């Protein structure tokens, strides 16, 4: 009996030593960009992969925003725009993976902008980028809660055709989903990695739980219709213009991969694991999303009935037509809001970490309070602020018939703008030779923060490949930002107008005024908490 006990002890000592070494390595890596380890590292590769996949939630997002690309593109436009967005998203996150590998902090884009910008505009560009991320993630969290709430009510309508949902009922469900997200993030915060791992399993099995009965039981459209039929229900001057406007719906389905970036300070070996997780999640979700698009389009034999579904979501009608069973349709449809609710949990986690990080660097009013964490190293004050903002936003967005399209566009325009600024500056630094090799940067000096030298991280695309990927990313993001401000039909009314430009440009103007009046005296970019000479 003696030797086995000794063997277990040695294994336990080795495991503890390995964990200790990993912790020291992560703290040293964070210290190199001038930050102290405040949050606790709880995520490994699989748990953060689950986090990335469930926040991205592409196949769920495709079903939720199906009408956007379908009405301004038709079946063929939906398919081809998805492929373009998938490629553009992968290129974008190849670019951002280089950056997070250089500086794996919760601040993400605004930290990268600060470290790469010319000195004369470094503070302002970083400050503006930080506010764009804050408003973008707030929009992502609010839109996720709204989608889940409205889909739950859609299930009620599906089973009780005489029922008409009231706006206040949607609002109360919205608040309930927010409360659930807060519960998981605050009360059971130490279990968040396990929760995300469980949701990853549901994410994959839920996909097959829908697609198998859908394809097997449903009637099928001819391939020529799916791949060759374009529509322009928005009345735009050309089919190409309608295609570009409709592409925003697919962009929303891929918005949020940078969620893992804002969790970087809670991930083991973040400079390597974060790039691996976000790129893997784009590949996995892209494949699942494309499979769901094809399955839905091939079994959507009556598009008029689907688009006119009283539930507000065509996929519910498509499921019912395929299965010819109300019970089966309800079970399949219920999978989507369940997973969208789980997405809200990750969205709150990421948006609160972003707000906490920006407050830590004195970019938000009340930063002294918002930068605090509790005994479990959870930024509870930032969670409270994001939650309060979402609850109040529910009062506004429920009054607009075009709320879904507006919030979708706001997420795309704000977050894509932050990606665009980061990608452009990386391209500039790459072409001018402003980033040194890792071997040329001493390990005992601060790098990759404002005023410090720049050095590549472990993940990097070398030579012409890096230039081409960065260039394609910039082109894709410019198109995405531009069309995110367009309404989904010509000659829009006040209720069908795309008001995302108000949210994005308004945030930019307000943050600029706030910067000129107060923040320029307080905000200097990411605060260097550790000095290494």
Coordinates of C-alpha atoms in Angstrom, one line a residue:
X1 CA 0.0 0.0 0.0
X2 CA 3.0 2.3 0.6
X3 CA 4.2 2.8 -3.0
X4 CA 0.8 3.8 -4.5
X5 CA 0.4 6.5 -1.8
X6 CA 3.8 7.8 -2.5
X7 CA 3.2 7.9 -6.2
X8 CA 0.0 9.9 -5.7
X9 CA 1.9 12.4 -3.5
X10 CA 4.5 12.8 -6.2
X11 CA 1.9 13.3 -8.9
X12 CA 0.1 15.9 -6.7
X13 CA 3.4 17.7 -6.0
X14 CA 4.2 17.7 -9.7
X15 CA 0.8 19.0 -10.6
X16 CA 1.0 21.7 -8.0
X17 CA 4.5 22.7 -9.2
X18 CA 3.3 22.8 -12.8
X19 CA 0.3 25.0 -11.8
X20 CA 2.6 27.3 -9.8
X21 CA 5.0 27.7 -12.7
X22 CA 2.1 28.4 -15.1
X23 CA 0.8 31.1 -12.7
X24 CA 4.2 32.7 -12.4
X25 CA 4.6 32.7 -16.2
X26 CA 1.2 34.3 -16.7
X27 CA 1.9 37.0 -14.1
X28 CA 5.2 37.7 -15.7
X29 CA 3.6 37.9 -19.1
X30 CA 1.0 40.3 -17.9
X31 CA 3.7 42.3 -16.1
X32 CA 5.5 42.8 -19.4
X33 CA 2.6 44.9 -20.6
X34 CA 2.6 46.8 -17.3
X35 CA -0.3 45.2 -15.6
X36 CA -0.7 43.4 -12.2
X37 CA -2.6 40.1 -11.9
X38 CA -5.9 41.1 -10.2
X39 CA -8.4 38.7 -11.7
X40 CA -8.1 34.9 -11.1
X41 CA -7.2 32.6 -14.0
X42 CA -9.8 30.0 -14.2
X43 CA -10.1 29.2 -17.9
X44 CA -8.1 26.7 -19.9
X45 CA -8.3 26.0 -23.7
X46 CA -11.5 23.9 -23.7
X47 CA -13.4 26.2 -21.3
X48 CA -12.5 29.4 -23.1
X49 CA -13.2 27.6 -26.5
X50 CA -16.7 26.9 -25.1
X51 CA -17.0 30.5 -24.0
X52 CA -16.0 31.8 -27.5
X53 CA -18.2 29.4 -29.3
X54 CA -21.3 30.1 -27.2
X55 CA -20.9 33.9 -27.3
X56 CA -20.3 33.8 -31.1
X57 CA -23.3 31.4 -31.4
X58 CA -23.3 31.6 -35.2
X59 CA -26.0 29.0 -36.0
X60 CA -28.3 30.4 -33.3
X61 CA -27.6 33.9 -34.6
X62 CA -28.3 32.9 -38.2
X63 CA -31.8 31.6 -37.2
X64 CA -32.5 34.7 -35.1
X65 CA -31.6 37.2 -37.8
X66 CA -32.6 35.1 -40.8
X67 CA -34.9 37.8 -42.2
X68 CA -32.1 40.4 -42.7
X69 CA -30.0 38.6 -45.3
X70 CA -33.0 36.7 -46.8
X71 CA -35.1 39.8 -47.6
X72 CA -32.2 41.7 -49.1
X73 CA -30.5 38.9 -50.9
X74 CA -32.8 35.9 -51.1
X75 CA -31.6 32.3 -50.7
X76 CA -28.5 32.7 -52.9
X77 CA -27.6 36.0 -51.3
X78 CA -27.9 34.5 -47.8
X79 CA -25.5 31.6 -48.8
X80 CA -22.9 33.7 -50.5
X81 CA -22.9 36.6 -48.1
X82 CA -22.4 34.1 -45.3
X83 CA -19.3 32.6 -47.0
X84 CA -17.9 36.2 -47.5
X85 CA -18.5 37.1 -43.9
X86 CA -17.0 33.8 -42.7
X87 CA -13.9 34.5 -44.6
X88 CA -13.7 38.1 -43.6
X89 CA -14.2 37.2 -39.9
X90 CA -11.5 34.6 -40.0
X91 CA -9.1 37.1 -41.6
X92 CA -10.1 39.7 -39.0
X93 CA -9.4 37.4 -36.1
X94 CA -6.1 36.3 -37.6
X95 CA -5.2 39.9 -37.4
X96 CA -6.5 40.4 -33.8
X97 CA -4.9 37.1 -32.8
X98 CA -1.5 38.7 -33.6
X99 CA -2.4 41.6 -31.3
X100 CA -3.8 39.6 -28.4
X101 CA -0.6 37.5 -28.5
X102 CA 1.4 40.7 -28.1
X103 CA -0.7 42.1 -25.3
X104 CA -3.2 39.7 -23.7
X105 CA -5.1 42.1 -21.5
X106 CA -8.8 42.6 -20.8
X107 CA -8.7 46.0 -22.5
X108 CA -8.2 44.4 -25.9
X109 CA -8.6 46.9 -28.8
X110 CA -8.2 50.1 -26.9
X111 CA -4.9 48.8 -25.3
X112 CA -3.6 47.8 -28.7
X113 CA -4.6 51.2 -30.3
X114 CA -2.8 53.0 -27.5
X115 CA 0.4 51.0 -27.9
X116 CA 0.6 51.4 -31.7
X117 CA -0.8 54.9 -32.3
X118 CA 1.5 57.9 -33.0
X119 CA 2.1 59.9 -29.9
X120 CA 0.1 62.9 -31.0
X121 CA -3.2 61.0 -31.2
X122 CA -2.4 58.0 -28.9
X123 CA -4.6 59.1 -26.0
X124 CA -7.6 60.2 -28.0
X125 CA -7.7 57.2 -30.4
X126 CA -7.4 54.8 -27.5
X127 CA -10.1 56.6 -25.5
X128 CA -12.5 56.6 -28.5
X129 CA -11.8 52.9 -29.2
X130 CA -12.6 52.0 -25.6
X131 CA -15.9 53.8 -25.7
X132 CA -16.8 52.0 -29.0
X133 CA -16.1 48.7 -27.4
X134 CA -18.2 49.5 -24.4
X135 CA -21.2 50.6 -26.4
X136 CA -20.7 47.7 -28.8
X137 CA -20.7 45.1 -26.1
X138 CA -23.6 46.7 -24.3
X139 CA -25.5 46.4 -27.5
X140 CA -24.5 42.8 -27.9
X141 CA -25.6 41.9 -24.4
X142 CA -28.9 43.8 -24.8
X143 CA -29.7 42.3 -28.2
X144 CA -29.0 38.8 -26.9
X145 CA -31.4 39.3 -24.0
X146 CA -34.0 40.8 -26.4
X147 CA -33.7 37.9 -28.9
X148 CA -34.1 35.3 -26.2
X149 CA -37.1 37.0 -24.6
X150 CA -38.9 37.6 -27.9
X151 CA -38.2 34.0 -29.0
X152 CA -39.7 32.6 -25.8
X153 CA -42.8 34.6 -26.4
X154 CA -42.7 33.4 -30.0
X155 CA -42.9 29.8 -28.6
X156 CA -46.1 30.8 -26.7
X157 CA -47.6 32.2 -29.9
X158 CA -46.6 29.0 -31.7
X159 CA -48.7 27.0 -29.3
X160 CA -51.5 29.5 -28.7
X161 CA -52.3 31.2 -32.0
X162 CA -54.8 33.7 -30.4
X163 CA -52.2 35.0 -28.0
X164 CA -50.7 38.5 -28.8
X165 CA -47.5 39.3 -26.8
X166 CA -47.5 42.7 -25.1
X167 CA -44.3 44.9 -25.0
X168 CA -44.2 44.8 -21.2
X169 CA -44.1 41.0 -21.2
X170 CA -41.1 41.1 -23.5
X171 CA -39.5 43.6 -21.1
X172 CA -40.1 41.4 -18.1
X173 CA -38.6 38.4 -19.8
X174 CA -35.7 40.5 -20.9
X175 CA -35.1 41.4 -17.2
X176 CA -35.4 37.8 -16.2
X177 CA -32.7 36.8 -18.6
X178 CA -30.5 39.6 -17.4
X179 CA -31.0 38.4 -13.8
X180 CA -30.0 34.9 -14.8
X181 CA -26.8 36.2 -16.4
X182 CA -26.0 38.2 -13.3
X183 CA -26.6 35.1 -11.1
X184 CA -24.1 33.0 -13.0
X185 CA -21.6 35.8 -13.3
X186 CA -21.7 36.9 -9.6
X187 CA -23.2 34.2 -7.4
X188 CA -21.7 31.2 -9.1
X189 CA -18.7 33.0 -10.7
X190 CA -16.2 30.3 -9.8
X191 CA -18.2 27.8 -11.9
X192 CA -18.3 30.0 -15.0
X193 CA -15.7 27.9 -16.8
X194 CA -17.6 24.7 -16.1
X195 CA -20.9 26.4 -17.2
X196 CA -19.3 27.4 -20.5
X197 CA -18.0 23.9 -21.1
X198 CA -21.5 22.5 -20.6
X199 CA -23.0 25.1 -22.9
X200 CA -20.4 24.1 -25.6
X201 CA -21.8 20.6 -25.5
X202 CA -25.3 21.8 -25.8
X203 CA -24.2 24.1 -28.6
X204 CA -23.0 21.2 -30.7
X205 CA -25.7 18.7 -29.7
X206 CA -28.4 21.3 -30.1
X207 CA -27.2 21.9 -33.7
X208 CA -27.6 18.2 -34.6
X209 CA -30.8 17.9 -32.6
X210 CA -32.3 20.5 -35.0
X211 CA -30.6 19.7 -38.3
X212 CA -31.2 15.9 -38.4
X213 CA -35.0 15.9 -38.1
X214 CA -35.2 19.1 -40.2
X215 CA -33.4 17.6 -43.2
X216 CA -34.8 14.1 -42.8
X217 CA -38.5 15.0 -42.4
X218 CA -38.8 18.2 -44.4
X219 CA -39.5 18.6 -48.1
X220 CA -36.6 20.0 -50.1
X221 CA -36.2 22.9 -52.5
X222 CA -34.1 22.3 -55.7
X223 CA -30.5 23.3 -55.5
X224 CA -30.9 25.8 -58.3
X225 CA -33.3 27.8 -56.1
X226 CA -31.1 27.8 -53.1
X227 CA -27.9 28.7 -54.9
X228 CA -29.3 30.8 -57.8
X229 CA -32.3 32.8 -56.6
X230 CA -31.7 36.4 -55.5
X231 CA -34.3 38.8 -54.1
X232 CA -34.4 42.5 -53.5
X233 CA -37.4 43.0 -51.2
X234 CA -35.9 46.3 -49.8
X235 CA -36.3 47.9 -53.2
X236 CA -32.7 49.0 -53.7
X237 CA -31.5 50.3 -57.0
X238 CA -29.4 47.1 -57.7
X239 CA -29.3 43.6 -56.6
X240 CA -25.6 44.1 -55.6
X241 CA -26.6 46.9 -53.2
X242 CA -29.3 44.8 -51.7
X243 CA -26.8 41.9 -51.2
X244 CA -24.4 44.2 -49.3
X245 CA -27.1 45.5 -47.0
X246 CA -28.4 42.0 -46.3
X247 CA -24.9 40.9 -45.4
X248 CA -25.1 42.8 -42.1
X249 CA -27.4 40.0 -40.7
X250 CA -24.7 37.4 -41.2
X251 CA -22.1 39.8 -39.8
X252 CA -24.1 40.0 -36.6
X253 CA -24.0 36.2 -36.4
X254 CA -20.2 36.4 -36.3
X255 CA -20.0 39.4 -33.9
X256 CA -18.4 38.7 -30.5
X257 CA -15.4 36.5 -31.1
X258 CA -13.3 39.1 -29.2
X259 CA -15.2 38.0 -26.1
X260 CA -12.3 35.8 -25.2
X261 CA -9.9 38.7 -25.7
X262 CA -11.6 40.6 -22.8
X263 CA -11.3 37.5 -20.6
X264 CA -7.5 37.2 -21.3
X265 CA -6.5 38.0 -17.7
X266 CA -8.5 35.0 -16.5
X267 CA -7.0 32.5 -19.0
X268 CA -4.0 30.3 -18.5
X269 CA -1.2 31.0 -21.0
X270 CA -3.4 33.6 -22.7
X271 CA -0.9 34.8 -25.3
X272 CA -1.2 31.4 -26.9
X273 CA -4.5 30.0 -25.8
X274 CA -6.7 33.1 -26.8
X275 CA -5.6 33.1 -30.5
X276 CA -6.1 29.3 -30.6
X277 CA -9.6 29.5 -29.1
X278 CA -10.9 32.4 -31.1
X279 CA -9.7 31.0 -34.4
X280 CA -11.0 27.5 -33.6
X281 CA -14.3 29.0 -32.6
X282 CA -14.6 30.8 -35.9
X283 CA -14.0 27.6 -37.8
X284 CA -16.4 25.5 -35.7
X285 CA -19.2 28.1 -35.7
X286 CA -18.7 28.9 -39.3
X287 CA -19.1 25.2 -40.3
X288 CA -22.2 24.9 -38.0
X289 CA -23.7 28.1 -39.2
X290 CA -23.2 27.2 -42.9
X291 CA -24.8 23.8 -42.3
X292 CA -27.8 25.5 -40.6
X293 CA -28.2 28.0 -43.4
X294 CA -28.2 25.3 -46.1
X295 CA -30.6 23.1 -44.1
X296 CA -33.0 25.9 -43.5
X297 CA -33.0 27.2 -47.1
X298 CA -33.5 23.7 -48.6
X299 CA -36.4 22.9 -46.3
X300 CA -38.0 26.4 -46.5
X301 CA -40.6 25.4 -49.2
X302 CA -43.0 28.2 -48.4
X303 CA -41.0 31.3 -47.8
X304 CA -44.1 33.6 -47.7
X305 CA -45.6 31.7 -44.8
X306 CA -42.2 31.5 -43.0
X307 CA -41.6 35.3 -43.3
X308 CA -45.1 36.0 -42.2
X309 CA -44.9 33.7 -39.1
X310 CA -46.9 35.3 -36.2
X311 CA -44.0 34.2 -33.9
X312 CA -41.8 36.8 -35.5
X313 CA -39.2 34.2 -36.3
X314 CA -39.3 32.3 -39.7
X315 CA -37.3 29.3 -38.4
X316 CA -40.2 28.3 -36.1
X317 CA -42.6 28.0 -39.1
X318 CA -39.9 26.2 -41.1
X319 CA -39.5 23.6 -38.3
X320 CA -43.3 23.1 -38.1
X321 CA -43.6 22.7 -41.9
X322 CA -40.8 20.2 -41.9
X323 CA -41.9 18.0 -38.9
X324 CA -45.6 18.5 -39.3
X325 CA -45.7 18.2 -35.6
X326 CA -46.4 21.0 -33.1
X327 CA -44.7 19.2 -30.3
X328 CA -41.6 18.4 -32.4
X329 CA -41.5 21.9 -33.7
X330 CA -41.7 23.3 -30.2
X331 CA -38.9 21.2 -28.9
X332 CA -36.6 22.1 -31.8
X333 CA -37.5 25.8 -31.6
X334 CA -36.9 25.9 -27.8
X335 CA -33.3 24.9 -28.2
X336 CA -32.5 28.3 -29.7
X337 CA -33.7 30.6 -26.9
X338 CA -32.1 28.3 -24.3
X339 CA -28.7 28.7 -26.0
X340 CA -29.2 32.4 -26.7
X341 CA -29.8 32.8 -23.0
X342 CA -26.5 31.0 -22.3
X343 CA -24.9 33.5 -24.8
X344 CA -26.2 36.3 -22.6
X345 CA -24.1 34.9 -19.7
X346 CA -20.9 35.1 -21.7
X347 CA -21.8 38.5 -23.2
X348 CA -22.3 39.9 -19.7
X349 CA -18.9 38.4 -18.5
X350 CA -17.1 39.9 -21.5
X351 CA -18.7 43.3 -21.4
X352 CA -18.2 43.7 -17.7
X353 CA -14.5 42.8 -18.0
X354 CA -14.1 45.3 -20.7
X355 CA -15.8 48.0 -18.6
X356 CA -13.7 47.0 -15.6
X357 CA -10.5 47.2 -17.6
X358 CA -11.4 50.6 -19.1
X359 CA -12.2 51.9 -15.6
X360 CA -8.9 50.5 -14.3
X361 CA -7.2 52.7 -16.9
X362 CA -9.4 55.7 -15.9
X363 CA -11.5 55.8 -19.1
X364 CA -14.9 55.7 -17.5
X365 CA -16.6 58.1 -15.0
X366 CA -16.5 56.7 -11.5
X367 CA -13.4 54.6 -12.3
X368 CA -12.4 54.5 -8.7
X369 CA -15.5 52.3 -7.9
X370 CA -15.8 50.4 -11.2
X371 CA -12.2 49.2 -11.1
X372 CA -12.8 47.3 -7.8
X373 CA -13.3 43.5 -7.6
X374 CA -14.8 41.4 -4.8
X375 CA -13.2 38.6 -2.8
X376 CA -13.7 36.1 -5.7
X377 CA -11.8 38.6 -8.0
X378 CA -15.1 39.3 -9.9
X379 CA -15.7 43.0 -11.0
X380 CA -19.1 43.2 -9.4
X381 CA -19.4 47.0 -9.8
X382 CA -18.8 46.8 -13.6
X383 CA -21.3 44.0 -13.8
X384 CA -23.8 46.2 -12.0
X385 CA -23.3 49.1 -14.3
X386 CA -23.6 47.0 -17.5
X387 CA -26.7 45.3 -16.0
X388 CA -28.3 48.6 -15.1
X389 CA -27.6 50.0 -18.6
X390 CA -29.2 47.0 -20.3
X391 CA -32.3 47.1 -18.0
X392 CA -32.8 50.8 -18.9
X393 CA -32.1 50.1 -22.6
X394 CA -34.9 47.6 -22.6
X395 CA -37.3 50.5 -21.9
X396 CA -36.2 52.3 -25.0
X397 CA -35.7 49.5 -27.5
X398 CA -39.1 47.9 -26.9
X399 CA -40.7 51.1 -28.3
X400 CA -39.3 50.6 -31.8
X401 CA -40.6 48.2 -34.4
X402 CA -37.1 48.1 -35.9
X403 CA -35.3 47.4 -32.6
X404 CA -33.8 44.2 -33.8
X405 CA -32.2 45.6 -37.0
X406 CA -31.1 48.7 -35.1
X407 CA -29.3 46.8 -32.3
X408 CA -27.8 44.3 -34.8
X409 CA -26.4 47.2 -36.8
X410 CA -25.1 49.0 -33.7
X411 CA -23.2 45.9 -32.6
X412 CA -21.6 45.5 -36.0
X413 CA -20.8 49.2 -36.5
X414 CA -19.3 49.8 -33.0
X415 CA -17.3 46.6 -32.7
X416 CA -16.2 46.6 -36.3
X417 CA -15.0 50.1 -35.9
X418 CA -12.8 49.1 -33.0
X419 CA -11.4 46.2 -35.0
X420 CA -10.8 48.5 -38.0
X421 CA -8.7 51.0 -36.0
X422 CA -6.7 48.2 -34.5
X423 CA -6.1 46.5 -37.8
X424 CA -5.1 49.7 -39.6
X425 CA -2.5 50.5 -36.9
X426 CA -1.1 47.0 -37.0
X427 CA -0.7 47.2 -40.8
X428 CA 1.1 50.6 -40.4
X429 CA 3.5 49.3 -37.7
X430 CA 4.2 46.1 -39.7
X431 CA 5.0 48.0 -42.9
X432 CA 7.2 50.6 -41.1
X433 CA 9.1 47.9 -39.2
X434 CA 7.9 49.2 -35.8
X435 CA 7.5 45.8 -34.2
X436 CA 10.7 44.0 -33.2
X437 CA 11.3 40.3 -32.9
X438 CA 10.6 38.7 -29.5
X439 CA 14.3 37.8 -29.1
X440 CA 15.2 41.5 -29.4
X441 CA 13.0 42.6 -26.5
X442 CA 14.5 42.0 -23.1
X443 CA 12.3 39.9 -20.8
X444 CA 12.7 42.3 -17.9
X445 CA 11.4 45.4 -19.6
X446 CA 7.8 46.6 -20.3
X447 CA 6.7 46.2 -23.9
X448 CA 3.5 46.6 -25.9
X449 CA 1.9 49.4 -24.0
X450 CA 1.8 53.2 -24.4
X451 CA 5.4 54.6 -24.8
X452 CA 7.0 51.2 -24.7
X453 CA 8.7 49.2 -27.5
X454 CA 6.5 46.8 -29.6
X455 CA 7.4 43.1 -29.9
X456 CA 5.7 40.3 -31.6
X457 CA 4.0 37.6 -29.5
X458 CA 4.0 33.8 -30.0
X459 CA 1.3 34.0 -32.6
X460 CA 2.4 35.8 -35.8
X461 CA 1.9 35.7 -39.6
X462 CA 5.2 36.4 -41.2
X463 CA 6.2 38.2 -44.4
X464 CA 3.8 38.8 -47.3
X465 CA 1.1 36.6 -45.7
X466 CA 0.7 38.9 -42.8
X467 CA 0.5 42.0 -45.1
X468 CA -2.2 40.3 -47.3
X469 CA -4.3 39.2 -44.3
X470 CA -4.1 42.6 -42.6
X471 CA -5.0 44.3 -45.9
X472 CA -8.0 42.1 -46.6
X473 CA -9.2 42.5 -43.0
X474 CA -9.1 46.3 -43.4
X475 CA -11.1 46.2 -46.7
X476 CA -13.7 43.8 -45.2
X477 CA -14.1 45.9 -42.1
X478 CA -14.5 49.2 -44.0
X479 CA -17.4 47.5 -46.0
X480 CA -18.9 46.2 -42.8
X481 CA -18.9 49.5 -41.0
X482 CA -20.2 51.4 -44.0
X483 CA -23.2 49.2 -44.7
X484 CA -24.0 48.7 -41.0
X485 CA -25.6 52.2 -41.1
X486 CA -27.9 51.4 -44.0
X487 CA -31.7 50.8 -43.5
X488 CA -33.0 47.4 -44.8
X489 CA -35.2 49.1 -47.3
X490 CA -35.3 52.2 -49.5
X491 CA -37.3 55.2 -48.4
X492 CA -37.5 54.1 -44.8
X493 CA -40.0 55.5 -42.3
X494 CA -39.1 56.6 -38.8
X495 CA -39.9 53.1 -37.5
X496 CA -37.9 51.3 -40.2
X497 CA -34.9 53.6 -40.3
X498 CA -31.6 52.2 -39.1
X499 CA -30.7 54.3 -36.1
X500 CA -27.4 52.6 -35.5
X501 CA -25.6 55.6 -36.8
X502 CA -27.1 57.6 -34.0
X503 CA -25.7 55.2 -31.4
X504 CA -22.3 54.9 -33.0
X505 CA -21.6 58.4 -34.0
X506 CA -23.4 59.8 -31.0
X507 CA -21.1 57.7 -28.7
X508 CA -18.1 59.0 -30.6
X509 CA -19.2 62.6 -30.3
X510 CA -20.2 62.4 -26.6
X511 CA -17.0 60.6 -25.7
X512 CA -15.0 63.2 -27.7
X513 CA -16.7 66.0 -25.8
X514 CA -16.2 64.1 -22.5
X515 CA -12.5 63.6 -23.4
X516 CA -11.9 67.3 -24.2
X517 CA -13.6 68.6 -21.1
X518 CA -12.4 66.1 -18.5
X519 CA -10.9 62.8 -19.6
X520 CA -7.8 64.2 -21.4
X521 CA -6.6 65.3 -17.9
X522 CA -7.3 61.9 -16.4
X523 CA -6.9 59.3 -19.2
X524 CA -3.3 58.7 -20.5
X525 CA -3.9 55.3 -22.0
X526 CA -3.4 51.9 -20.3
X527 CA -1.9 52.6 -16.8
X528 CA 1.5 51.0 -16.3
X529 CA 1.1 49.3 -12.9
X530 CA 4.5 47.6 -12.9
X531 CA 7.7 49.3 -13.9
X532 CA 10.7 47.2 -15.0
X533 CA 13.9 49.0 -15.6

